[in-house]
Amino acid sequence: MRAVRMTAPGVLEQVEVPTPTPGPGEVLVRVGAVGACHSDLHILDAPPGAFPTPITLGHEIAGTVDTLGDGVTGWSAGERVAVYGIIGCGTCRGCLRGLENQCRTVPLGGIGLSRDGGLAEHVVVPASRLLPVGDLAVTQAAPLTDAGLTPYHAIELARPALRPGTSAVVIGIGGLGHMAVQILAATTAVRIIAVDSNVAALDLATRVGAHHVVPAGPDTVDRIRELVGPAPDGADVVIDCVGVDATLATARGVVATGGRLLLVGLGGGTMPVRPVADAPPTVPFETSVTVPFWGTRAELQEVIALGRAGLLTADVQTFPLDRAPEAYDLLRAGEIHGRAVIVP
Ligand code: NAD
Ligand code: ZN
Ligand code: ZN
């Protein structure tokens, strides 16, 4: 079969590999669609040894059940499924609590991370990772598994603060951010403020339900402050889907005293925490800072329900498998709006 693999650190290329065979408890899935996540660029940029090579990337997968391994029951060929990407160890503290996104194997234990992923015609996954998606298009189901699930989980963590009439700021309206805006719109009555450095991303934010859009720039904090008021008021929840120094500065500059910062983006930025007696702290007092990771299987089921109800729709740009490297180049160049989805 054809697969797009990281054959060496930083090298992404299409190769021919044998179609894998499902082992006991596993299922061979015919990949229908796989999302191109910005995390794949971080994986490609990681130092040698950080990730195994060669590896087929792609951790945002939907498709149809093909062949069942020994002992697998409850699935039939042709059934449309989404793949939950984390493979928890099953025995650690997080797994025992049903929080596989806190497994000791995280962040590297997963499909397309530590074993072959979905940028191929087929992928083998444990049967326990499959969720049915009914009649949802696979190009919609795929982005739900990460671009949808990750902000959904982050928003769940902040749920108590998302009271009617409060404000939430989403920074970075790409694959994750444009889903975050929709999840907020569908599940809360908060005022949604979207921030991005790209005009097309701000247009997308408006289309998917943001009430205000603010271009990223030197006056971003002031412009958001005009909407949310001066300290100690501010945004009750800020979701940073970029995570570089500039966006972290915006995040801490607009969050309310006692608000919540959700640091989702893995941009490698740093944020000073300097509570001193004679100056305002660099992060407002009483603010909670959370670093969410992906989500749980139970939450993915809820995200799929939002998708099936028409309340969460990824804005997708599709590419055939042989153009996957080009899709990642466009993602890196900031020329993908919404989610690039590869259709093998
Ligand atoms: P994306 O490339 O689709 O979107 C990023 C968006 O941020 C783009 O619209 C871009 O214009 C905007 N942006 C970039 N720099 C900016 C800046 N300085 N100010 C304002 N906007 C800026 O990326 P994505 O796939 O949505 O992923 C976003 C981040 O989330 C990545 O770092 C990714 O690795 C990370 N991620 C984290 C998790 C997790 O579990 N924590 C899961 C998936 C992805
Ligand atoms: Zn991802
Ligand atoms: Zn575990």
CSV table of C-alpha atoms and ligand atoms in Angstrom, one decimal:
chain,number,residue,atom,x,y,z
A,1,MET,CA,0.0,0.0,0.0
A,2,ARG,CA,1.0,3.6,-0.3
A,3,ALA,CA,2.1,5.4,2.9
A,4,VAL,CA,3.5,8.9,3.7
A,5,ARG,CA,6.2,8.3,6.2
A,6,MET,CA,8.8,10.2,8.2
A,7,THR,CA,11.7,8.1,6.9
A,8,ALA,CA,14.3,10.1,8.8
A,9,PRO,CA,14.0,13.1,11.2
A,10,GLY,CA,12.5,15.9,9.1
A,11,VAL,CA,12.0,13.8,6.0
A,12,LEU,CA,8.4,13.2,4.8
A,13,GLU,CA,8.0,11.0,1.7
A,14,GLN,CA,5.5,8.7,0.0
A,15,VAL,CA,6.7,5.1,0.0
A,16,GLU,CA,5.3,1.6,-0.7
A,17,VAL,CA,5.0,-0.6,2.4
A,18,PRO,CA,3.3,-4.0,3.0
A,19,THR,CA,-0.4,-3.7,4.0
A,20,PRO,CA,-0.3,-4.5,7.7
A,21,THR,CA,-2.2,-7.4,9.3
A,22,PRO,CA,-4.2,-6.9,12.4
A,23,GLY,CA,-3.0,-8.9,15.4
A,24,PRO,CA,-5.2,-10.2,18.2
A,25,GLY,CA,-7.5,-7.5,19.5
A,26,GLU,CA,-6.7,-5.2,16.5
A,27,VAL,CA,-8.6,-4.0,13.5
A,28,LEU,CA,-7.4,-3.1,10.0
A,29,VAL,CA,-9.0,0.2,9.1
A,30,ARG,CA,-9.3,1.5,5.5
A,31,VAL,CA,-8.3,5.1,6.0
A,32,GLY,CA,-10.9,7.4,4.6
A,33,ALA,CA,-9.4,10.7,5.8
A,34,VAL,CA,-6.6,11.9,8.0
A,35,GLY,CA,-6.1,15.4,9.3
A,36,ALA,CA,-2.8,17.3,8.9
A,37,CYS,CA,-2.1,18.6,12.5
A,38,HIS,CA,0.4,21.3,13.3
A,39,SER,CA,1.9,18.8,15.8
A,40,ASP,CA,3.1,16.7,12.9
A,41,LEU,CA,5.3,19.7,12.0
A,42,HIS,CA,6.7,19.8,15.5
A,43,ILE,CA,7.4,16.0,15.2
A,44,LEU,CA,9.2,16.6,11.9
A,45,ASP,CA,11.2,19.4,13.5
A,46,ALA,CA,12.1,17.3,16.6
A,47,PRO,CA,15.7,16.4,17.2
A,48,PRO,CA,16.8,12.9,16.0
A,49,GLY,CA,15.7,10.2,18.4
A,50,ALA,CA,12.7,12.0,19.8
A,51,PHE,CA,10.4,10.0,17.6
A,52,PRO,CA,10.9,6.6,16.0
A,53,THR,CA,11.8,6.5,12.3
A,54,PRO,CA,10.6,5.3,9.9
A,55,ILE,CA,7.0,6.0,11.0
A,56,THR,CA,3.8,6.6,9.1
A,57,LEU,CA,2.5,9.9,10.5
A,58,GLY,CA,-1.1,10.9,10.9
A,59,HIS,CA,-2.9,10.8,14.3
A,60,GLU,CA,-6.3,12.3,13.2
A,61,ILE,CA,-7.9,9.3,11.5
A,62,ALA,CA,-11.4,8.2,10.2
A,63,GLY,CA,-12.3,5.5,7.8
A,64,THR,CA,-14.1,2.2,7.5
A,65,VAL,CA,-13.6,-1.2,9.2
A,66,ASP,CA,-11.8,-3.6,6.9
A,67,THR,CA,-10.5,-6.8,8.6
A,68,LEU,CA,-10.9,-7.9,12.3
A,69,GLY,CA,-8.0,-9.5,14.2
A,70,ASP,CA,-8.5,-12.6,16.3
A,71,GLY,CA,-10.9,-12.1,19.2
A,72,VAL,CA,-12.4,-8.9,17.9
A,73,THR,CA,-16.2,-8.7,18.0
A,74,GLY,CA,-18.8,-6.0,17.7
A,75,TRP,CA,-17.5,-4.5,14.5
A,76,SER,CA,-18.4,-5.3,10.9
A,77,ALA,CA,-16.6,-4.6,7.6
A,78,GLY,CA,-17.6,-1.3,6.1
A,79,GLU,CA,-18.7,0.4,9.3
A,80,ARG,CA,-17.6,4.0,9.5
A,81,VAL,CA,-15.3,4.8,12.4
A,82,ALA,CA,-13.2,7.5,14.0
A,83,VAL,CA,-9.9,6.5,15.7
A,84,TYR,CA,-9.0,7.7,19.2
A,85,GLY,CA,-5.3,8.3,18.9
A,86,ILE,CA,-4.0,7.6,22.4
A,87,ILE,CA,-3.1,4.1,23.4
A,88,GLY,CA,-2.9,4.2,27.2
A,89,CYS,CA,-0.9,1.6,29.1
A,90,GLY,CA,-4.1,0.6,31.0
A,91,THR,CA,-2.4,0.4,34.4
A,92,CYS,CA,-1.0,3.8,35.3
A,93,ARG,CA,-2.8,6.4,37.5
A,94,GLY,CA,-4.3,8.3,34.6
A,95,CYS,CA,-5.5,5.2,32.8
A,96,LEU,CA,-7.1,3.8,35.9
A,97,ARG,CA,-9.1,7.0,36.2
A,98,GLY,CA,-10.2,6.8,32.6
A,99,LEU,CA,-7.9,9.7,31.7
A,100,GLU,CA,-5.7,8.1,29.1
A,101,ASN,CA,-4.6,11.6,28.0
A,102,GLN,CA,-2.7,11.6,31.4
A,103,CYS,CA,-1.1,8.2,30.7
A,104,ARG,CA,2.5,7.8,31.6
A,105,THR,CA,3.1,7.0,27.9
A,106,VAL,CA,1.8,10.5,26.9
A,107,PRO,CA,2.7,12.4,24.8
A,108,LEU,CA,4.5,9.9,22.7
A,109,GLY,CA,2.3,6.8,23.1
A,110,GLY,CA,-0.1,6.9,20.2
A,111,ILE,CA,-1.2,6.1,16.7
A,112,GLY,CA,1.0,8.2,14.3
A,113,LEU,CA,3.3,9.1,17.2
A,114,SER,CA,4.9,5.9,18.5
A,115,ARG,CA,3.5,3.5,15.9
A,116,ASP,CA,2.3,3.8,12.3
A,117,GLY,CA,-0.5,6.3,11.8
A,118,GLY,CA,-3.1,7.1,9.2
A,119,LEU,CA,-1.2,8.8,6.3
A,120,ALA,CA,-1.6,5.5,4.4
A,121,GLU,CA,-4.3,3.5,2.6
A,122,HIS,CA,-4.7,1.3,5.8
A,123,VAL,CA,-3.8,1.5,9.4
A,124,VAL,CA,-3.9,-1.2,12.2
A,125,VAL,CA,-5.4,0.0,15.5
A,126,PRO,CA,-6.5,-1.7,18.7
A,127,ALA,CA,-10.3,-2.3,18.4
A,128,SER,CA,-10.8,-0.4,21.6
A,129,ARG,CA,-9.7,2.8,19.8
A,130,LEU,CA,-12.6,2.8,17.4
A,131,LEU,CA,-15.8,4.9,17.8
A,132,PRO,CA,-18.7,4.7,15.4
A,133,VAL,CA,-19.5,7.9,13.5
A,134,GLY,CA,-22.7,6.8,11.8
A,135,ASP,CA,-23.3,8.7,8.6
A,136,LEU,CA,-20.9,11.5,9.3
A,137,ALA,CA,-18.5,12.0,6.3
A,138,VAL,CA,-15.0,10.7,7.1
A,139,THR,CA,-13.5,14.0,6.1
A,140,GLN,CA,-15.5,15.5,8.9
A,141,ALA,CA,-15.0,12.7,11.4
A,142,ALA,CA,-11.2,12.8,11.1
A,143,PRO,CA,-10.7,16.4,12.3
A,144,LEU,CA,-13.0,15.7,15.2
A,145,THR,CA,-10.5,13.2,16.7
A,146,ASP,CA,-7.9,15.9,17.5
A,147,ALA,CA,-8.7,19.4,16.2
A,148,GLY,CA,-12.2,18.9,17.7
A,149,LEU,CA,-11.3,16.8,20.8
A,150,THR,CA,-8.4,18.8,22.1
A,151,PRO,CA,-10.2,22.1,22.4
A,152,TYR,CA,-13.3,20.3,23.6
A,153,HIS,CA,-11.3,18.8,26.5
A,154,ALA,CA,-9.7,22.2,27.3
A,155,ILE,CA,-13.1,23.8,27.3
A,156,GLU,CA,-14.4,21.0,29.6
A,157,LEU,CA,-11.6,21.8,32.0
A,158,ALA,CA,-12.7,25.4,32.1
A,159,ARG,CA,-16.4,24.7,32.0
A,160,PRO,CA,-17.2,26.1,35.5
A,161,ALA,CA,-15.9,29.5,34.5
A,162,LEU,CA,-17.9,29.6,31.2
A,163,ARG,CA,-21.0,31.2,32.7
A,164,PRO,CA,-23.5,33.0,30.5
A,165,GLY,CA,-22.3,36.6,29.9
A,166,THR,CA,-18.6,35.9,30.5
A,167,SER,CA,-15.9,36.2,27.8
A,168,ALA,CA,-13.6,33.7,26.2
A,169,VAL,CA,-10.6,34.6,24.0
A,170,VAL,CA,-9.4,32.0,21.5
A,171,ILE,CA,-5.9,32.8,20.1
A,172,GLY,CA,-4.9,31.0,16.9
A,173,ILE,CA,-7.8,30.2,14.6
A,174,GLY,CA,-6.3,27.3,12.7
A,175,GLY,CA,-7.3,23.6,12.8
A,176,LEU,CA,-7.9,23.6,16.6
A,177,GLY,CA,-9.0,27.2,17.1
A,178,HIS,CA,-11.8,27.2,14.5
A,179,MET,CA,-13.2,24.2,16.3
A,180,ALA,CA,-12.8,25.9,19.7
A,181,VAL,CA,-14.9,28.8,18.5
A,182,GLN,CA,-17.7,26.5,17.4
A,183,ILE,CA,-17.5,24.4,20.6
A,184,LEU,CA,-17.9,27.5,22.7
A,185,ALA,CA,-20.7,28.8,20.5
A,186,ALA,CA,-22.5,25.4,20.7
A,187,THR,CA,-22.1,24.7,24.4
A,188,THR,CA,-21.9,28.1,26.2
A,189,ALA,CA,-23.4,31.5,26.2
A,190,VAL,CA,-20.1,33.4,26.4
A,191,ARG,CA,-18.8,36.2,24.3
A,192,ILE,CA,-16.2,34.8,21.9
A,193,ILE,CA,-13.2,36.9,20.9
A,194,ALA,CA,-10.9,35.4,18.3
A,195,VAL,CA,-7.3,36.5,17.7
A,196,ASP,CA,-5.0,35.5,14.8
A,197,SER,CA,-2.2,37.1,12.8
A,198,ASN,CA,-3.8,36.0,9.5
A,199,VAL,CA,-6.8,37.9,8.0
A,200,ALA,CA,-8.2,34.7,6.4
A,201,ALA,CA,-8.2,33.0,9.8
A,202,LEU,CA,-10.1,35.9,11.3
A,203,ASP,CA,-12.7,35.7,8.5
A,204,LEU,CA,-13.1,32.0,9.3
A,205,ALA,CA,-13.5,32.9,13.0
A,206,THR,CA,-16.4,35.2,12.1
A,207,ARG,CA,-18.0,32.6,9.9
A,208,VAL,CA,-17.9,29.9,12.6
A,209,GLY,CA,-19.4,32.1,15.3
A,210,ALA,CA,-16.8,34.5,16.9
A,211,HIS,CA,-18.5,37.7,18.1
A,212,HIS,CA,-15.4,39.8,17.8
A,213,VAL,CA,-12.1,39.3,15.9
A,214,VAL,CA,-8.9,41.0,16.8
A,215,PRO,CA,-5.8,40.9,14.6
A,216,ALA,CA,-2.6,39.9,16.4
A,217,GLY,CA,-0.2,42.9,16.6
A,218,PRO,CA,1.3,45.4,19.0
A,219,ASP,CA,-2.1,46.6,20.2
A,220,THR,CA,-3.9,43.3,20.6
A,221,VAL,CA,-4.0,43.5,24.4
A,222,ASP,CA,-5.4,47.0,24.3
A,223,ARG,CA,-8.1,46.1,21.7
A,224,ILE,CA,-9.2,43.1,23.7
A,225,ARG,CA,-9.2,45.1,26.9
A,226,GLU,CA,-11.6,47.5,25.2
A,227,LEU,CA,-14.0,44.6,25.0
A,228,VAL,CA,-13.4,42.9,28.3
A,229,GLY,CA,-12.5,45.9,30.6
A,230,PRO,CA,-9.5,46.8,32.7
A,231,ALA,CA,-8.1,44.5,35.4
A,232,PRO,CA,-9.3,43.0,37.6
A,233,ASP,CA,-11.9,42.3,34.9
A,234,GLY,CA,-10.8,40.6,31.7
A,235,ALA,CA,-11.4,37.5,29.8
A,236,ASP,CA,-12.7,34.7,32.0
A,237,VAL,CA,-11.1,32.0,29.8
A,238,VAL,CA,-8.3,32.3,27.3
A,239,ILE,CA,-7.4,29.4,25.1
A,240,ASP,CA,-4.0,29.8,23.4
A,241,CYS,CA,-3.8,27.5,20.4
A,242,VAL,CA,-0.4,28.8,19.4
A,243,GLY,CA,1.8,28.9,22.5
A,244,VAL,CA,4.6,31.3,21.4
A,245,ASP,CA,6.0,34.2,23.5
A,246,ALA,CA,3.8,36.7,21.7
A,247,THR,CA,0.5,34.8,22.2
A,248,LEU,CA,1.4,33.9,25.8
A,249,ALA,CA,1.9,37.6,26.4
A,250,THR,CA,-1.5,38.4,25.0
A,251,ALA,CA,-3.1,35.6,27.0
A,252,ARG,CA,-1.7,36.8,30.4
A,253,GLY,CA,-2.4,40.4,29.3
A,254,VAL,CA,-6.1,39.9,28.9
A,255,VAL,CA,-7.1,37.2,31.4
A,256,ALA,CA,-9.2,38.3,34.3
A,257,THR,CA,-8.0,38.1,37.9
A,258,GLY,CA,-9.1,34.7,38.9
A,259,GLY,CA,-9.5,33.7,35.2
A,260,ARG,CA,-8.3,30.6,33.4
A,261,LEU,CA,-5.5,30.3,30.9
A,262,LEU,CA,-5.5,27.1,28.8
A,263,LEU,CA,-2.2,26.6,27.1
A,264,VAL,CA,-3.0,24.2,24.2
A,265,GLY,CA,-0.5,25.3,21.5
A,266,LEU,CA,2.9,23.7,21.7
A,267,GLY,CA,4.8,26.6,20.2
A,268,GLY,CA,7.6,26.4,22.8
A,269,GLY,CA,7.1,29.9,24.2
A,270,THR,CA,7.7,30.8,27.8
A,271,MET,CA,5.7,32.9,30.2
A,272,PRO,CA,7.1,34.7,33.2
A,273,VAL,CA,5.4,34.2,36.6
A,274,ARG,CA,6.6,37.0,38.9
A,275,PRO,CA,4.3,37.8,41.8
A,276,VAL,CA,6.0,40.7,43.6
A,277,ALA,CA,4.7,42.9,46.4
A,278,ASP,CA,5.3,46.3,44.7
A,279,ALA,CA,4.1,45.6,41.1
A,280,PRO,CA,1.3,44.0,39.3
A,281,PRO,CA,2.0,40.3,38.8
A,282,THR,CA,2.9,39.1,35.3
A,283,VAL,CA,0.1,36.6,35.5
A,284,PRO,CA,-2.9,38.0,37.4
A,285,PHE,CA,-3.4,36.7,40.9
A,286,GLU,CA,-5.7,33.7,41.3
A,287,THR,CA,-5.4,32.8,37.6
A,288,SER,CA,-5.4,29.1,36.9
A,289,VAL,CA,-3.0,28.0,34.2
A,290,THR,CA,-3.7,24.6,32.6
A,291,VAL,CA,-1.7,22.7,30.0
A,292,PRO,CA,-4.4,20.4,28.5
A,293,PHE,CA,-3.5,17.4,26.4
A,294,TRP,CA,-5.8,15.9,23.7
A,295,GLY,CA,-8.8,14.4,25.4
A,296,THR,CA,-10.5,11.2,26.6
A,297,ARG,CA,-12.5,8.6,24.7
A,298,ALA,CA,-15.7,9.7,26.5
A,299,GLU,CA,-15.1,13.2,25.3
A,300,LEU,CA,-14.5,12.1,21.8
A,301,GLN,CA,-17.9,10.4,21.8
A,302,GLU,CA,-19.4,13.8,22.8
A,303,VAL,CA,-17.4,15.6,20.1
A,304,ILE,CA,-18.7,13.1,17.5
A,305,ALA,CA,-22.2,13.8,18.8
A,306,LEU,CA,-21.7,17.6,18.2
A,307,GLY,CA,-20.5,16.8,14.7
A,308,ARG,CA,-23.4,14.5,13.9
A,309,ALA,CA,-25.8,17.2,15.3
A,310,GLY,CA,-24.4,19.7,12.8
A,311,LEU,CA,-23.0,21.9,15.6
A,312,LEU,CA,-19.3,21.3,14.9
A,313,THR,CA,-18.1,21.4,11.3
A,314,ALA,CA,-14.5,21.4,10.3
A,315,ASP,CA,-13.6,23.8,7.4
A,316,VAL,CA,-11.6,21.3,5.4
A,317,GLN,CA,-9.3,21.5,2.4
A,318,THR,CA,-8.7,18.0,1.0
A,319,PHE,CA,-5.6,16.6,-0.6
A,320,PRO,CA,-4.8,13.2,-2.2
A,321,LEU,CA,-2.2,11.1,-0.4
A,322,ASP,CA,0.6,11.9,-2.8
A,323,ARG,CA,0.1,15.7,-2.1
A,324,ALA,CA,0.4,15.2,1.7
A,325,PRO,CA,3.9,16.6,1.8
A,326,GLU,CA,2.6,19.7,0.0
A,327,ALA,CA,-0.3,20.1,2.4
A,328,TYR,CA,2.3,20.1,5.3
A,329,ASP,CA,4.3,22.7,3.4
A,330,LEU,CA,1.2,24.9,3.1
A,331,LEU,CA,0.4,24.4,6.8
A,332,ARG,CA,3.9,25.5,7.7
A,333,ALA,CA,3.5,28.6,5.4
A,334,GLY,CA,0.2,29.6,7.1
A,335,GLU,CA,-1.7,28.9,3.9
A,336,ILE,CA,-4.1,26.3,5.3
A,337,HIS,CA,-7.3,27.7,6.7
A,338,GLY,CA,-9.3,25.4,8.9
A,339,ARG,CA,-7.9,21.8,8.5
A,340,ALA,CA,-6.1,20.2,5.7
A,341,VAL,CA,-7.4,16.6,5.3
A,342,ILE,CA,-5.6,14.0,3.3
A,343,VAL,CA,-7.8,11.5,1.5
A,344,PRO,CA,-5.7,8.4,0.7
B,1,NAD,P1,-2.7,25.5,12.7
B,1,NAD,O1,-1.4,25.8,12.0
B,1,NAD,O2,-3.8,24.9,12.0
B,1,NAD,O3,-3.2,26.9,13.3
B,1,NAD,C1,-2.4,27.8,14.0
B,1,NAD,C2,-3.1,29.2,13.8
B,1,NAD,O4,-2.4,30.1,14.7
B,1,NAD,C3,-3.0,29.8,12.4
B,1,NAD,O5,-4.3,30.3,12.1
B,1,NAD,C4,-2.0,30.9,12.5
B,1,NAD,O6,-2.3,32.0,11.6
B,1,NAD,C5,-2.1,31.3,14.0
B,1,NAD,N1,-0.9,32.0,14.5
B,1,NAD,C6,0.3,31.6,14.4
B,1,NAD,N2,1.2,32.4,15.0
B,1,NAD,C7,0.4,33.3,15.6
B,1,NAD,C8,0.6,34.5,16.4
B,1,NAD,N3,1.9,34.8,16.8
B,1,NAD,N4,-0.4,35.2,16.8
B,1,NAD,C9,-1.7,34.9,16.5
B,1,NAD,N5,-2.0,33.8,15.7
B,1,NAD,C10,-1.0,33.1,15.3
B,1,NAD,O7,-2.3,24.7,14.0
B,1,NAD,P2,-3.2,23.6,14.8
B,1,NAD,O8,-3.1,22.3,14.1
B,1,NAD,O9,-4.5,24.2,15.1
B,1,NAD,O10,-2.3,23.4,16.1
B,1,NAD,C11,-2.1,24.5,17.0
B,1,NAD,C12,-1.1,24.2,18.1
B,1,NAD,O11,-1.7,23.3,19.0
B,1,NAD,C13,0.2,23.6,17.6
B,1,NAD,O12,1.2,24.0,18.4
B,1,NAD,C14,-0.1,22.1,17.9
B,1,NAD,O13,1.1,21.4,18.0
B,1,NAD,C15,-0.8,22.2,19.2
B,1,NAD,N6,-1.6,21.0,19.5
B,1,NAD,C16,-1.7,20.7,20.9
B,1,NAD,C17,-2.4,19.7,21.3
B,1,NAD,C18,-2.5,19.4,22.8
B,1,NAD,O14,-3.0,18.3,23.1
B,1,NAD,N7,-2.1,20.3,23.7
B,1,NAD,C19,-3.2,18.9,20.4
B,1,NAD,C20,-3.1,19.2,19.0
B,1,NAD,C21,-2.3,20.3,18.6
B,2,ZN,ZN,-2.6,16.7,16.6
B,3,ZN,ZN,-1.4,4.6,31.4
